[in-house]
Amino acid sequence: MGGRHTIAAGAAGLVAGAGLVTAIAGRSRPSLPGLVALNPPELPEARVVRLPDRGEVFVRDQPGPSPDAPTVVLLHGWVVSGDLNWFTSFAPLSSVARVIAPDHRGHGRGSRPSVPYRLVDVADDVAALIHELGTGPVVLVGYSMGGPISQLVWQRHPDLVAGLVECATSTHFGFGPLGGAQWRLMTVYQTITRLLPRTWLERVLLAQMHGSPVRLVQSIGPEAAHLAPLLPWIVGEIERGEAEDIGEAGRELSRFDSRGWIGGLDRPAAVIVTTRDRLVPPRAQLELAGLIPHALVCDVAADHDAPAASAGPFNEALVAAVSHVLAEGGAGVAGSGG
C-alpha cells in the first residue's frame, strides 16, 4: 500500500481528483457498508523505542514461533503507516519469525525532526533501531518506499542485514508519464488534503471502490471494496503523516537510484512483483529482480495495495519469500557488503 496517494497521471490527475472532490463535497456523507471497524483485528503490541541522538520510534513487535526465532523488520511505503501497510501480514509472518514494524519519520507516529528529509537518514533510523533492540542481523522487507530504505540499510550498515525481501518496489522511481516529477507533485496534493474536511478522502475512496471512473488514488478500485468498513481507520492512518515530510520524501524518491550498486548485494534476496501494479510498473520491479544476484521472484496478481486488497495471495508470497531468504542463510549472515 506504500505510496497510495501518488497520482500516476501527474498534474492531470490532480485536476481530475479535485473535480471529483468538488462534485461530491456537497453531498451527505455516504453510509459505509457493513459494520464500521475503528481498528483492524489483531495488531501486535506497540512499543516506543528511544534511539540515542535520534529521538523516539513507534514500532509494532510481533513475537515469533520461539524465543530464538529470527527477526524480520518490515519497512512500509510512502504516505502510509506501518500499521496500514502491514496489518494483514503480522500474523502470517509470525509463523516463521519475530516481526518488527516501525513508522518512518514523517509518517504515521514516526518522529518529526526539524531537518531536511533524506532517505539515508531513514535508513540510519532503521539501523539504530536494530542496534537498540539487539536483534541484528535481520531480514529486511521493504514495500514501495521501504524498498529503497532497505537497500540503503544494506549499503550503509551491511553487518545488520541478513537478507532482503523487496515488494512492489524498484531501483529508481523515474517512470510514468512525468517521470520523477510525479513524486514531487505530492506537495500540491498534500496541501489539498489539509484544506478539505477529513471525510472527503473517505468519500473519494468509497466512490472508487464502487467503480468511479475517476481515480484520485490510482491503486484503489472495486477489487478493494471489501475494505470499505475499514475506511475511517484507513483514512485516519493516512492523515497521521506530516504533509511537509511526505512531500520531501516524494522528492527523495524521485532522486533515488540504486542501479549502479544494488548488483553487489551479497545477501539472500527475494523480489515480490505485483503484476497489476499501476503505481510501480511491473517492468521496473522485474528490472530490480534482474539486477540482484540469484534473487527469488514471486509474482502476485495484484495492484499496489496488495497487502490489504489481496491479502491472501500477497501474504502467501511474503511468507514464502521470507522463508526462502532464511533458508538461504538469512537467519544469521553477517559481514561486509555494499
Coordinates of C-alpha atoms in Angstrom, one line a residue:
M1 CA 0.0 0.0 0.0
G2 CA 3.0 2.3 0.0
G3 CA 2.6 5.5 -2.0
R4 CA -1.1 5.1 -2.5
H5 CA -1.6 8.8 -2.8
T6 CA 0.7 9.2 -5.8
I7 CA -1.2 10.4 -8.8
A8 CA 0.2 8.4 -11.7
A9 CA -1.1 10.9 -14.3
G10 CA 0.7 13.8 -12.6
A11 CA -0.9 17.2 -12.7
A12 CA -3.8 15.9 -14.8
G13 CA -4.7 13.5 -12.1
L14 CA -4.6 16.3 -9.5
V15 CA -7.1 18.3 -11.5
A16 CA -9.4 15.3 -12.1
G17 CA -9.2 14.4 -8.4
A18 CA -10.0 17.9 -7.4
G19 CA -13.0 17.8 -9.7
L20 CA -14.3 14.6 -8.1
V21 CA -13.9 16.1 -4.6
T22 CA -15.8 19.2 -5.7
A23 CA -18.6 17.1 -7.2
I24 CA -19.1 15.0 -4.0
A25 CA -18.2 17.6 -1.3
G26 CA -21.8 18.9 -1.2
R27 CA -23.4 15.5 -0.7
S28 CA -24.2 14.0 2.6
R29 CA -21.7 11.5 3.9
P30 CA -22.4 8.1 2.4
S31 CA -23.2 5.2 4.6
L32 CA -20.4 2.6 4.7
P33 CA -21.5 -0.9 4.0
G34 CA -21.4 -3.3 7.0
L35 CA -20.1 -2.6 10.4
V36 CA -17.5 0.2 10.6
A37 CA -14.4 -1.2 12.3
L38 CA -12.4 1.5 14.0
N39 CA -9.3 -0.7 14.1
P40 CA -8.2 -3.8 12.2
P41 CA -8.0 -7.0 14.2
E42 CA -5.0 -8.4 16.0
L43 CA -2.4 -5.7 15.8
P44 CA 0.7 -6.6 17.7
E45 CA 1.9 -4.9 20.9
A46 CA 3.0 -1.3 20.3
R47 CA 6.3 -0.1 21.7
V48 CA 8.1 3.3 21.7
V49 CA 11.8 2.8 21.4
R50 CA 14.2 5.7 22.3
L51 CA 17.1 5.8 19.9
P52 CA 20.3 7.6 21.1
D53 CA 20.5 11.1 19.4
R54 CA 17.7 10.2 17.0
G55 CA 14.5 10.6 19.1
E56 CA 11.8 8.0 19.5
V57 CA 10.4 5.5 17.1
F58 CA 6.9 3.8 17.3
V59 CA 7.1 0.1 16.5
R60 CA 4.9 -3.0 16.4
D61 CA 6.5 -6.1 17.9
Q62 CA 5.0 -9.5 17.0
P63 CA 6.7 -12.5 18.7
G64 CA 7.9 -15.3 16.5
P65 CA 7.3 -19.1 16.9
S66 CA 10.0 -19.4 19.5
P67 CA 12.2 -17.1 21.6
D68 CA 15.2 -17.7 19.4
A69 CA 13.3 -17.1 16.1
P70 CA 15.0 -14.9 13.5
T71 CA 13.8 -11.3 13.2
V72 CA 12.1 -9.7 10.2
V73 CA 11.9 -5.9 10.0
L74 CA 9.0 -4.5 7.9
L75 CA 9.6 -1.2 6.2
H76 CA 6.4 0.5 5.0
G77 CA 5.7 2.5 1.9
W78 CA 5.3 6.2 1.2
V79 CA 2.4 8.1 2.8
V80 CA 1.1 5.2 4.8
S81 CA 2.0 4.0 8.3
G82 CA 3.5 0.7 9.3
D83 CA 0.1 -0.5 10.7
L84 CA -1.7 0.4 7.4
N85 CA 0.9 -1.2 5.2
W86 CA 1.3 -4.4 7.2
F87 CA -1.8 -5.0 9.3
T88 CA -2.7 -8.2 7.4
S89 CA 0.9 -9.5 7.4
F90 CA 1.8 -9.7 11.1
A91 CA 0.1 -12.9 11.9
P92 CA 1.2 -14.9 8.8
L93 CA 4.8 -13.8 9.2
S94 CA 4.9 -14.7 12.9
S95 CA 4.8 -18.3 12.0
V96 CA 8.4 -18.0 10.8
A97 CA 10.0 -15.0 12.6
R98 CA 9.7 -12.3 15.1
V99 CA 8.2 -9.3 13.3
I100 CA 9.2 -5.6 13.9
A101 CA 7.5 -2.8 12.1
P102 CA 8.5 0.8 12.7
D103 CA 6.8 4.0 11.5
H104 CA 9.3 6.0 9.4
R105 CA 10.0 9.7 10.2
G106 CA 7.2 11.9 9.0
H107 CA 4.8 9.0 8.5
G108 CA 2.3 7.6 10.9
R109 CA 3.5 8.1 14.5
G110 CA 7.1 8.5 13.3
S111 CA 9.5 11.2 14.6
R112 CA 9.4 14.7 13.2
P113 CA 13.0 16.0 13.3
S114 CA 13.4 19.6 12.1
V115 CA 15.9 18.6 9.4
P116 CA 15.6 18.1 5.6
Y117 CA 14.0 14.7 4.8
R118 CA 16.6 12.2 3.5
L119 CA 16.2 8.5 2.8
V120 CA 19.7 7.9 4.1
D121 CA 18.6 9.3 7.5
V122 CA 15.5 7.0 7.5
A123 CA 17.8 4.1 6.7
D124 CA 20.1 5.1 9.6
D125 CA 16.9 5.3 11.9
V126 CA 16.3 1.6 11.0
A127 CA 19.9 0.7 11.7
A128 CA 19.7 2.5 15.1
L129 CA 16.5 0.6 15.9
I130 CA 18.1 -2.8 15.1
H131 CA 21.1 -1.8 17.3
E132 CA 18.9 -0.7 20.2
L133 CA 16.8 -3.9 20.1
G134 CA 19.9 -6.1 19.7
T135 CA 18.2 -8.2 17.0
G136 CA 20.7 -8.0 14.1
P137 CA 21.4 -9.2 11.6
V138 CA 17.8 -9.2 10.4
V139 CA 15.8 -9.8 7.2
L140 CA 14.5 -6.5 5.9
V141 CA 11.2 -6.5 4.0
G142 CA 10.7 -3.2 2.0
Y143 CA 7.4 -2.3 0.4
S144 CA 7.4 0.5 -2.2
M145 CA 9.4 3.3 -0.5
G146 CA 10.5 0.7 2.0
G147 CA 12.5 -0.9 -0.8
P148 CA 15.0 2.0 -1.2
I149 CA 15.2 2.3 2.5
S150 CA 16.1 -1.4 2.9
Q151 CA 18.6 -1.2 0.1
L152 CA 20.3 1.8 1.8
V153 CA 20.4 0.0 5.1
W154 CA 22.3 -2.8 3.5
Q155 CA 24.6 -0.4 1.7
R156 CA 25.4 1.7 4.8
H157 CA 25.1 -1.0 7.6
P158 CA 25.7 -4.4 6.0
D159 CA 26.6 -6.1 9.2
L160 CA 22.9 -5.6 10.3
V161 CA 21.4 -7.2 7.2
A162 CA 20.9 -10.9 6.8
G163 CA 18.8 -10.7 3.7
L164 CA 16.3 -8.6 1.7
V165 CA 12.8 -9.1 0.5
E166 CA 11.7 -6.3 -1.9
C167 CA 8.0 -5.9 -2.6
A168 CA 6.3 -3.7 -5.2
T169 CA 9.4 -1.5 -5.4
S170 CA 12.3 -0.6 -7.7
T171 CA 15.8 0.7 -8.1
H172 CA 14.5 4.1 -9.2
F173 CA 11.2 5.9 -9.5
G174 CA 11.7 8.0 -12.6
F175 CA 8.9 6.3 -14.5
G176 CA 5.4 7.2 -15.5
P177 CA 4.0 10.0 -17.8
L178 CA 6.0 12.6 -15.9
G179 CA 8.9 10.6 -14.8
G180 CA 10.2 11.5 -11.4
A181 CA 8.2 14.8 -11.4
Q182 CA 5.0 13.0 -10.4
W183 CA 6.5 12.2 -7.0
R184 CA 7.4 15.8 -6.4
L185 CA 3.8 16.9 -7.2
M186 CA 2.7 15.4 -3.9
T187 CA 3.3 18.7 -2.1
V188 CA 0.3 20.1 -4.1
Y189 CA -1.8 17.1 -3.2
Q190 CA -0.9 17.2 0.5
T191 CA -1.9 20.9 0.5
I192 CA -5.3 20.0 -0.9
T193 CA -5.9 17.3 1.7
R194 CA -5.2 19.7 4.5
L195 CA -7.7 22.3 3.2
L196 CA -10.6 19.9 2.9
P197 CA -12.6 18.1 5.6
R198 CA -11.0 14.7 6.5
T199 CA -14.2 12.9 5.4
W200 CA -13.6 13.9 1.8
L201 CA -11.0 11.2 1.3
E202 CA -13.3 8.5 2.7
R203 CA -15.9 9.6 0.1
V204 CA -13.4 9.6 -2.7
L205 CA -12.1 6.1 -1.8
L206 CA -15.6 4.8 -1.4
A207 CA -16.6 6.1 -4.8
Q208 CA -13.6 4.4 -6.3
M209 CA -14.5 1.2 -4.6
H210 CA -17.9 1.5 -6.2
G211 CA -16.4 1.8 -9.7
S212 CA -15.9 5.5 -10.1
P213 CA -14.0 6.1 -13.4
V214 CA -12.1 9.0 -11.8
R215 CA -9.2 7.7 -9.8
L216 CA -7.5 10.1 -7.4
V217 CA -5.7 7.2 -5.6
Q218 CA -4.6 5.1 -8.6
S219 CA -4.4 1.7 -6.9
I220 CA -7.8 1.7 -5.3
G221 CA -10.7 0.2 -7.2
P222 CA -13.6 -2.3 -6.9
E223 CA -11.1 -5.0 -6.0
A224 CA -10.7 -3.3 -2.7
A225 CA -14.4 -2.9 -2.0
H226 CA -14.2 -5.4 0.9
L227 CA -12.1 -2.8 2.8
A228 CA -14.9 -0.2 2.9
P229 CA -15.7 -1.0 6.6
L230 CA -12.2 0.0 7.5
L231 CA -12.2 3.3 5.7
P232 CA -12.4 5.5 8.8
W233 CA -9.3 3.7 10.2
I234 CA -7.5 3.7 6.9
V235 CA -8.0 7.5 6.4
G236 CA -7.1 8.1 10.0
E237 CA -3.8 6.3 9.5
I238 CA -3.0 8.2 6.3
E239 CA -3.7 11.5 7.9
R240 CA -1.2 10.8 10.7
G241 CA 1.5 11.7 8.2
E242 CA 3.2 15.1 8.2
A243 CA 2.5 16.9 4.8
E244 CA 5.8 18.6 4.6
D245 CA 7.8 15.4 5.3
I246 CA 5.7 13.4 2.9
G247 CA 6.3 15.9 0.2
E248 CA 10.0 15.9 0.8
A249 CA 10.0 12.0 0.9
G250 CA 8.4 12.1 -2.6
R251 CA 11.2 14.3 -3.8
E252 CA 13.7 11.9 -2.3
L253 CA 12.1 9.0 -4.2
S254 CA 12.4 11.0 -7.4
R255 CA 16.2 11.2 -6.8
F256 CA 16.8 7.7 -5.6
D257 CA 18.7 5.4 -8.0
S258 CA 20.4 2.2 -6.9
R259 CA 21.1 0.7 -10.3
G260 CA 24.8 1.4 -10.0
W261 CA 25.3 -0.6 -6.8
I262 CA 22.5 -3.0 -6.0
G263 CA 24.1 -5.6 -8.2
G264 CA 26.7 -6.0 -5.4
L265 CA 24.2 -7.3 -3.0
D266 CA 25.8 -10.3 -1.2
R267 CA 22.8 -11.4 0.9
P268 CA 20.0 -13.8 0.1
A269 CA 17.1 -11.9 -1.6
A270 CA 13.6 -12.2 -3.0
V271 CA 11.5 -9.9 -5.0
I272 CA 7.7 -9.9 -4.9
V273 CA 6.3 -8.4 -8.1
T274 CA 2.8 -7.0 -8.1
T275 CA 1.9 -7.8 -11.7
R276 CA -1.1 -5.4 -11.9
D277 CA 0.6 -2.5 -10.3
R278 CA -0.4 0.9 -11.6
L279 CA 2.0 2.8 -9.4
V280 CA 5.3 1.0 -9.6
P281 CA 5.3 -0.7 -13.1
P282 CA 6.0 -4.5 -13.0
R283 CA 8.8 -3.9 -15.6
A284 CA 10.6 -1.7 -13.0
Q285 CA 10.1 -4.3 -10.4
L286 CA 11.5 -7.0 -12.7
E287 CA 14.5 -4.8 -13.5
L288 CA 15.3 -4.8 -9.8
A289 CA 15.0 -8.5 -9.7
G290 CA 17.3 -8.9 -12.6
L291 CA 20.0 -6.8 -11.0
I292 CA 20.0 -8.7 -7.7
P293 CA 22.2 -11.8 -8.0
H294 CA 20.2 -15.1 -7.6
A295 CA 17.0 -13.3 -6.3
L296 CA 13.9 -15.4 -6.0
V297 CA 11.0 -13.8 -7.9
C298 CA 7.4 -14.3 -6.6
D299 CA 4.5 -12.9 -8.7
V300 CA 1.3 -11.7 -7.1
A301 CA -1.6 -10.7 -9.4
A302 CA -2.5 -7.6 -7.6
D303 CA -2.2 -3.8 -7.6
H304 CA -0.1 -1.6 -5.4
D305 CA -2.4 -2.1 -2.4
A306 CA -1.8 -5.8 -2.4
P307 CA -1.2 -6.3 1.3
A308 CA -4.7 -5.1 2.1
A309 CA -6.8 -5.6 -1.1
S310 CA -5.2 -9.0 -2.0
A311 CA -4.0 -10.1 1.5
G312 CA -4.3 -13.8 1.0
P313 CA -2.1 -14.2 -2.2
F314 CA 0.3 -11.4 -1.0
N315 CA 0.9 -12.9 2.4
E316 CA 1.4 -16.4 1.0
A317 CA 4.1 -15.0 -1.3
L318 CA 5.6 -12.9 1.5
V319 CA 5.9 -15.9 3.9
A320 CA 7.4 -18.0 1.0
A321 CA 9.9 -15.2 0.2
V322 CA 11.0 -14.7 3.8
S323 CA 11.3 -18.4 4.3
H324 CA 13.5 -18.7 1.2
V325 CA 15.8 -15.9 2.5
L326 CA 16.0 -17.6 5.9
A327 CA 16.7 -21.0 4.3
E328 CA 19.5 -19.5 2.2
G329 CA 21.3 -18.3 5.2
G330 CA 19.4 -15.1 6.0
A331 CA 18.9 -16.1 9.6
G332 CA 22.4 -15.1 10.7
V333 CA 24.6 -13.9 7.9
A334 CA 26.9 -11.0 8.8
G335 CA 29.8 -9.4 7.1
S336 CA 30.7 -6.7 4.7
G337 CA 28.7 -5.5 1.8
G338 CA 27.7 -2.5 -0.3

